[in-house]
Short mmCIF file of C-alpha atoms in Angstrom, two decimals:
data_model
loop_
_atom_site.label_atom_id
_atom_site.label_comp_id
_atom_site.label_asym_id
_atom_site.label_seq_id
_atom_site.Cartn_x
_atom_site.Cartn_y
_atom_site.Cartn_z
CA CYS A 178 73.59 26.08 53.94
CA PHE A 179 72.31 25.35 50.46
CA ALA A 180 72.96 26.78 47.05
CA THR A 181 70.32 28.08 44.64
CA LYS A 182 70.48 29.78 41.26
CA ALA A 183 69.94 33.08 43.07
CA GLY A 184 72.72 32.53 45.60
CA LEU A 185 73.55 30.92 48.92
CA SER A 186 70.90 30.50 51.64
CA TYR A 187 71.53 29.89 55.31
CA ILE A 188 69.05 28.58 57.88
CA ALA A 189 69.97 28.53 61.56
CA THR A 190 68.36 28.24 64.97
CA LYS A 191 68.36 31.46 66.97
CA PRO A 192 67.62 30.98 70.68
CA MET A 193 65.39 33.69 72.14
CA THR A 194 63.04 34.26 75.04
CA LEU A 195 59.30 34.45 74.52
CA ALA A 196 59.49 38.20 75.16
CA GLU A 197 62.15 38.62 72.46
CA LYS A 198 60.09 36.51 70.07
CA ALA A 199 57.01 38.64 70.75
CA ILE A 200 58.91 41.86 70.09
CA HIS A 201 60.28 40.46 66.83
CA PHE A 202 56.86 39.56 65.46
CA GLU A 203 55.28 42.77 66.72
CA GLU A 204 57.86 44.75 64.78
CA GLU A 205 57.22 42.67 61.65
CA ILE A 206 53.46 43.24 61.94
CA ASP A 207 53.88 46.99 62.39
CA LYS A 208 56.18 47.23 59.37
CA TYR A 209 54.40 45.04 56.87
CA HIS A 210 50.97 43.80 57.94
CA ARG A 211 48.79 46.77 58.90
CA ARG A 212 46.15 48.05 56.53
CA THR A 213 43.93 51.18 56.37
CA GLU A 214 43.53 53.78 59.11
CA PHE A 215 42.00 51.06 61.29
CA GLU A 216 45.26 49.07 61.15
CA TYR A 217 43.74 45.72 60.23
CA VAL A 218 46.27 42.90 60.49
CA SER A 219 46.33 41.05 57.18
CA ASP A 220 48.48 39.25 54.63
CA ALA A 221 51.23 41.11 52.80
CA THR A 222 52.63 40.32 49.37
CA MET A 223 56.13 41.16 48.18
CA THR A 224 56.35 42.61 44.68
CA VAL A 225 59.98 41.45 44.64
CA PRO A 226 60.19 37.90 46.05
CA GLY A 227 62.39 37.77 49.12
CA ASP A 228 62.57 41.56 49.54
CA LYS A 229 60.41 42.46 52.52
CA THR A 230 60.78 46.17 51.85
CA THR A 231 58.47 45.66 48.86
CA ALA A 232 55.75 44.02 50.95
CA LYS A 233 52.28 45.56 50.89
CA ALA A 234 49.34 44.49 53.03
CA HIS A 235 46.16 43.67 51.12
CA ALA A 236 42.54 42.90 51.92
CA THR A 237 41.74 39.22 52.44
CA ASP A 238 38.74 37.02 53.08
CA ASN A 239 39.69 36.90 56.74
CA ASP A 240 40.81 40.35 57.89
CA GLY A 241 38.37 40.15 60.80
CA HIS A 242 39.66 36.72 61.78
CA PHE A 243 43.32 37.76 61.74
CA THR A 244 42.60 41.03 63.52
CA GLY A 245 40.56 39.21 66.17
CA ILE A 246 43.52 36.96 66.89
CA TYR A 247 45.70 40.05 67.16
CA LEU A 248 43.23 41.56 69.67
CA GLY A 249 43.64 38.42 71.77
CA SER A 250 47.42 38.58 71.58
CA ALA A 251 47.55 42.28 72.47
CA SER A 252 45.22 41.61 75.42
CA LEU A 253 47.44 38.81 76.68
CA GLY A 254 50.48 41.00 76.10
CA TYR A 255 48.98 43.69 78.29
CA ALA A 256 48.06 41.13 80.96
CA VAL A 257 51.70 40.03 81.16
CA THR A 258 53.55 43.33 80.77
CA LYS A 259 51.06 46.08 81.71
CA ASP A 260 52.66 47.98 78.84
CA PRO A 261 50.35 50.92 77.97
CA GLU A 262 51.26 50.51 74.29
CA GLN A 263 49.78 47.00 74.34
CA LYS A 264 46.63 48.40 75.90
CA ARG A 265 46.43 51.13 73.25
CA LYS A 266 46.80 48.55 70.50
CA ALA A 267 44.10 46.38 72.05
CA HIS A 268 41.68 49.34 72.13
CA GLN A 269 42.58 50.29 68.55
CA THR A 270 42.11 46.72 67.35
CA PHE A 271 38.73 46.37 69.05
CA GLU A 272 37.47 49.54 67.34
CA ALA A 273 38.65 48.16 64.00
CA LEU A 274 36.55 45.04 64.58
CA ALA A 275 33.60 47.12 65.76
CA PHE A 276 33.72 49.02 62.48
CA LEU A 277 33.50 45.78 60.50
CA SER A 278 30.33 44.97 62.46
CA SER A 279 28.63 48.29 61.65
CA VAL A 280 29.88 49.23 58.17
CA THR A 281 27.49 46.65 56.69
CA GLU A 282 24.40 48.67 57.72
CA GLY A 283 22.90 51.17 55.27
CA GLY A 284 23.86 51.91 51.70
CA GLU A 285 22.17 50.39 48.65
CA HIS A 286 22.78 46.82 49.84
CA PRO A 287 22.39 46.80 53.63
CA ALA A 288 22.88 43.59 55.54
CA PRO A 289 20.82 42.69 58.63
CA LYS A 290 22.00 44.37 61.82
CA GLY A 291 24.96 42.60 63.39
CA PHE A 292 26.33 41.13 60.16
CA ILE A 293 30.10 41.57 59.91
CA ALA A 294 32.21 42.36 56.87
CA ARG A 295 35.18 40.23 55.87
CA ALA A 296 37.21 43.34 55.05
CA VAL A 297 36.94 46.96 53.90
CA LEU A 298 38.62 49.00 51.16
CA PRO A 299 38.44 52.77 50.57
CA THR A 300 36.25 53.75 47.63
CA ASP A 301 38.88 56.19 46.34
CA GLY A 302 40.89 53.15 45.25
CA PRO A 303 40.24 50.49 42.58
CA ASP A 304 36.79 48.91 42.48
CA PRO A 305 37.20 45.33 43.81
CA ASN A 306 33.97 44.28 42.07
CA LEU A 307 35.85 44.38 38.78
CA THR A 308 37.76 41.26 39.84
CA LEU A 309 35.18 39.60 42.15
CA ASN A 310 31.70 39.58 40.66
CA PRO A 311 28.87 37.22 39.62
CA ASP A 312 30.91 35.94 36.68
CA THR A 313 33.84 34.90 38.89
CA ASP A 314 31.34 33.47 41.40
CA ARG A 315 29.76 31.29 38.72
CA GLU A 316 33.19 30.13 37.62
CA ARG A 317 34.12 29.18 41.17
CA ARG A 318 30.83 27.35 41.68
CA ALA A 319 31.34 25.35 38.51
CA GLU A 320 35.00 24.50 39.03
CA ARG A 321 35.67 24.42 42.78
CA ASP A 322 32.62 24.64 45.06
CA ALA A 323 29.09 23.59 44.14
CA LEU A 324 27.72 25.46 47.18
CA TRP A 325 29.54 28.74 46.43
CA LYS A 326 27.21 31.76 46.51
CA ILE A 327 26.71 34.14 43.61
CA MET A 328 26.72 37.62 45.16
CA ASP A 329 26.02 40.90 43.42
CA PRO A 330 27.77 42.95 44.57
CA ARG A 331 30.41 41.01 46.51
CA TRP A 332 31.83 44.36 47.66
CA PRO A 333 28.89 46.72 48.46
CA VAL A 334 29.47 50.39 49.26
CA ASP A 335 28.62 51.55 52.78
CA GLU A 336 26.19 54.33 53.70
CA SER A 337 28.93 56.96 53.89
CA GLY A 338 30.16 56.16 50.41
CA ASP A 339 33.71 55.97 51.73
CA TRP A 340 34.13 52.20 52.02
CA TYR A 341 33.63 49.02 50.07
CA TRP A 342 32.89 46.13 52.44
CA LYS A 343 33.32 42.48 51.55
CA CYS A 344 30.29 40.26 52.11
CA ASP A 345 29.77 36.48 52.38
CA SER A 346 31.57 36.41 55.74
CA SER A 347 32.46 33.07 57.29
CA SER A 348 32.78 31.24 60.58
CA ASP A 349 36.48 32.12 60.49
CA GLU A 350 35.69 35.77 61.21
CA LEU A 351 33.49 34.99 64.20
CA ASP A 352 36.04 32.55 65.65
CA GLY A 353 38.65 35.30 65.61
CA TYR A 354 36.29 37.97 66.96
CA TYR A 355 35.04 36.03 69.97
CA PHE A 356 38.52 34.75 70.81
CA GLY A 357 39.70 38.35 70.95
CA PHE A 358 36.59 39.64 72.72
CA GLY A 359 36.91 37.24 75.65
CA LEU A 360 40.56 38.07 76.26
CA TYR A 361 39.96 41.81 75.78
CA TYR A 362 37.20 41.73 78.39
CA ASP A 363 39.17 39.63 80.88
CA HIS A 364 42.54 41.38 80.70
CA VAL A 365 42.23 44.93 79.34
CA LEU A 366 38.92 46.60 80.14
CA GLU A 367 38.70 48.44 83.44
CA THR A 368 35.90 51.02 83.31
CA ASP A 369 32.16 50.44 83.00
CA ALA A 370 32.11 52.60 79.86
CA GLU A 371 34.75 50.40 78.19
CA LYS A 372 32.92 47.23 79.13
CA ASP A 373 29.56 48.61 77.96
CA ARG A 374 31.08 49.52 74.59
CA LEU A 375 32.20 45.90 74.13
CA ARG A 376 28.89 44.55 75.39
CA ASP A 377 26.98 46.57 72.79
CA VAL A 378 29.04 45.09 69.95
CA VAL A 379 28.84 41.54 71.34
CA ARG A 380 25.07 41.79 71.83
CA THR A 381 24.50 43.08 68.30
CA MET A 382 26.60 40.35 66.70
CA THR A 383 25.24 37.52 68.85
CA ASP A 384 21.62 38.64 68.50
CA HIS A 385 22.09 38.49 64.72
CA LEU A 386 22.83 34.78 65.09
CA LEU A 387 19.86 34.17 67.41
CA ILE A 388 17.44 36.04 65.14
CA HIS A 389 18.53 34.09 62.06
CA ASP A 390 18.41 30.56 63.48
CA TYR A 391 22.13 30.58 64.34
CA ASN A 392 23.22 31.61 60.84
CA MET A 393 25.07 34.58 59.36
CA VAL A 394 22.61 36.22 56.95
CA ASP A 395 24.01 38.46 54.21
CA HIS A 396 22.63 41.44 52.30
CA ASP A 397 20.81 39.03 49.96
CA GLY A 398 18.74 37.71 52.89
CA THR A 399 20.26 34.21 52.90
CA PRO A 400 23.03 32.54 54.95
CA THR A 401 26.60 32.99 53.79
CA ARG A 402 28.58 30.13 52.25
CA TRP A 403 30.31 29.20 55.51
CA GLY A 404 28.16 30.90 58.16
CA HIS A 405 25.87 27.97 59.02
CA PHE A 406 25.46 26.93 62.67
CA SER A 407 21.81 25.86 62.84
CA PRO A 408 20.71 22.35 63.87
CA LYS A 409 18.85 22.04 60.56
CA ASP A 410 22.18 22.23 58.76
CA LEU A 411 24.72 20.73 61.14
CA ASN A 412 22.57 17.81 62.29
CA GLN A 413 20.26 17.19 59.34
CA ASN A 414 21.91 18.44 56.14
CA GLU A 415 24.47 16.10 54.58
CA ASP A 416 26.25 19.07 52.98
CA TRP A 417 27.39 20.08 56.46
CA TRP A 418 28.46 16.81 58.07
CA ILE A 419 32.18 17.57 57.70
CA GLU A 420 31.77 20.94 59.50
CA ARG A 421 29.44 19.50 62.18
CA GLY A 422 32.01 19.25 64.96
CA LEU A 423 33.86 22.51 64.37
CA ASN A 424 30.80 24.65 63.69
CA SER A 425 28.98 23.19 66.70
CA GLN A 426 31.99 24.11 68.81
CA SER A 427 32.07 27.60 67.28
CA ILE A 428 28.47 28.58 68.01
CA LEU A 429 28.71 27.19 71.55
CA THR A 430 31.82 29.33 72.06
CA PHE A 431 30.14 32.47 70.70
CA LEU A 432 27.21 32.03 73.08
CA THR A 433 29.54 31.24 75.99
CA VAL A 434 31.63 34.36 75.41
CA ALA A 435 28.49 36.49 74.96
CA HIS A 436 27.09 35.24 78.27
CA HIS A 437 30.42 35.78 80.03
CA ILE A 438 30.71 39.38 78.79
CA THR A 439 27.08 40.53 79.02
CA GLY A 440 25.72 38.34 81.83
CA ASP A 441 22.52 37.96 79.79
CA GLN A 442 20.89 34.62 80.62
CA LYS A 443 19.33 34.31 77.16
CA TYR A 444 22.74 33.45 75.72
CA ARG A 445 23.28 30.73 78.32
CA ASP A 446 19.79 29.37 77.67
CA ALA A 447 20.44 29.23 73.91
CA TYR A 448 23.81 27.61 74.61
CA LEU A 449 22.29 24.89 76.81
CA HIS A 450 19.56 24.25 74.25
CA LEU A 451 22.12 23.62 71.54
CA ALA A 452 24.60 21.78 73.77
CA ILE A 453 22.11 19.37 75.32
CA GLU A 454 18.83 19.24 73.39
CA GLU A 455 20.38 19.52 69.93
CA GLY A 456 23.41 17.37 70.77
CA TYR A 457 26.05 20.00 70.03
CA ALA A 458 28.14 19.03 73.07
CA MET A 459 28.31 15.52 71.65
CA ASN A 460 29.22 16.97 68.25
CA VAL A 461 32.10 18.82 69.93
CA MET A 462 33.53 15.53 71.15
CA THR A 463 34.58 14.98 67.53
CA THR A 464 35.53 18.57 66.70
CA MET A 465 38.30 17.70 64.26
CA LYS A 466 37.44 17.24 60.61
CA ILE A 467 38.34 14.06 58.74
CA GLN A 468 42.11 13.70 59.07
CA ASN A 469 44.90 11.49 57.76
CA GLY A 470 47.46 12.48 60.35
CA PRO A 471 49.26 15.66 61.43
CA GLY A 472 49.12 18.47 58.90
CA SER A 473 46.85 16.56 56.53
CA LEU A 474 44.00 19.06 56.38
CA GLY A 475 43.58 22.83 56.60
CA GLN A 476 45.50 23.99 59.63
CA ALA A 477 43.33 27.11 59.82
CA ASP A 478 40.58 24.79 61.09
CA ASP A 479 42.92 23.38 63.73
CA HIS A 480 43.78 26.87 64.95
CA MET A 481 40.11 27.89 65.05
CA ALA A 482 39.27 24.81 67.08
CA PHE A 483 41.93 25.62 69.67
CA MET A 484 40.86 29.27 69.83
CA ASN A 485 37.37 28.06 70.65
CA TYR A 486 38.56 25.50 73.20
CA TYR A 487 40.29 28.25 75.16
CA HIS A 488 37.07 30.01 76.16
CA LEU A 489 34.68 27.05 75.89
CA ILE A 490 36.64 25.08 78.49
CA ARG A 491 37.80 27.94 80.74
CA TYR A 492 34.34 29.49 81.06
CA GLU A 493 32.32 26.27 81.46
CA THR A 494 30.81 25.56 84.90
CA ASP A 495 28.73 22.43 84.20
CA PRO A 496 30.88 19.39 85.14
CA THR A 497 29.31 17.08 82.56
CA LEU A 498 29.77 19.49 79.66
CA LEU A 499 33.26 20.36 80.86
CA SER A 500 34.27 16.70 80.87
CA MET A 501 33.01 16.32 77.30
CA TYR A 502 35.02 19.31 76.10
CA GLN A 503 38.13 18.16 77.93
CA ASN A 504 37.75 14.74 76.32
CA SER A 505 37.49 16.50 72.95
CA ILE A 506 40.62 18.59 73.31
CA TYR A 507 42.53 15.57 74.61
CA TRP A 508 41.86 13.53 71.46
CA TYR A 509 42.48 16.52 69.22
CA TRP A 510 45.75 17.13 71.08
CA LEU A 511 46.96 13.59 70.35
CA LEU A 512 46.85 14.51 66.67
CA GLU A 513 48.27 18.02 66.96
CA LYS A 514 51.09 17.60 69.48
CA TYR A 515 53.55 16.33 66.86
CA GLU A 516 53.42 19.69 65.08
CA ARG A 517 54.87 21.42 68.16
CA ASN A 518 52.79 24.51 67.45
CA ALA A 519 53.37 27.03 70.24
CA PHE A 520 49.85 28.46 70.14
CA MET A 521 48.16 25.08 70.46
CA ASP A 522 50.71 24.00 73.07
CA PHE A 523 49.77 26.90 75.33
CA VAL A 524 46.01 26.57 74.77
CA TYR A 525 46.15 22.88 75.67
CA ALA A 526 48.20 23.64 78.78
CA ALA A 527 45.77 26.36 79.84
CA CYS A 528 42.74 24.09 79.35
#
C-alpha cells in the first residue's frame, strides 16, 4: 500500500493459471484496444488518467506489428483450445493484415506492389497530414534523427478514397507479420483455399523485398527509414552497423517463413545466399544491439529478435546454420533471462 495525493493505491500478487491470464488480457484487448472495422490491435490512451472507461484506441506507427503478434497469439490459442472463437479471430486478424498489404496500391501516391502500410484511418475523420507532414519531418530530422525521411504525404489516400494509409513502414511491421503468418499457417489453416489465400499475401510481400534488393521501398521510390535489409547497407554502410544483427536475422526469418508456407525454392535460395555468401548467419550470432545489461535498450528490439528466433530455429534443417542460431539465442538469453519475461521464456524453451 502507498499513499498519493489522489488517494491510496494497493498492489498485490494475484495467482492465476495461464488460461485465466489469457482470458483476462483477451477481455482487455476486446474492450480497449481494437480499432476500425478491421479490429487492428493498437495502443489506447485514457482521456482521464487511471480511468480505463475513457480509453480510446488510436493509430500508431506499428499497428501491423502489434496485430501480427495478435495473429500469432490467436493461432496458438486455437492450437491449444480448439475454440472456434480463437479461429475466427485468427482469420479476422489475417484479413486485417492483408488489407494493410494491399491498401497501398493505387491512388495518387501508389507504392510498389507488396509494400505494407503502418496503419490506416478512415478519410471521413480528421486529416492526419495536418499533424504529420514535411515540416514535422524536417523538425524530426534536425532534432532527433539525421536519417529521418521527409515524406509528402506521410498519409496518402488509397484508391477507393475511403482510407488514409501511413507510409514509411519499418522492420517492426514485417517482424510481426511473419511471426503471425508462420503460426497461422501451422496451427489454424485447414483447407487448400485458406492456405492459398495466405500464400498469395506472403508471396506478394516477400517478392517486394526480393525485387528491391531486400529493402522496403515506399511511394517515393526509395527505401523507408527502417526497412533496410540489403548487404550493401547491413554489411557495408556504417549507418547500419547497429542494426546489422537484428535486421540480418529479420530478413532470414522472412525468407524462411515464405519458403515454409509457399514451398517455393527461390526463397530458400535467396535465404542461403544471404546466410552463407553474404555472412548473415554470422551476423545473427550477434543479434542483440549494443547493451549495458538487462533492460538497457529498446525492449521492442528484444521482443522482435525472439519472435524471429521462434521460426528461424524451428524451421531450419541445415545443422551448421541451426547451431549458429542456437548459439545466438543462448547468448541473448543470458542477457534477457533476468527480466523473467514470459514471452521470451517460452520462445527460448521452444527453441
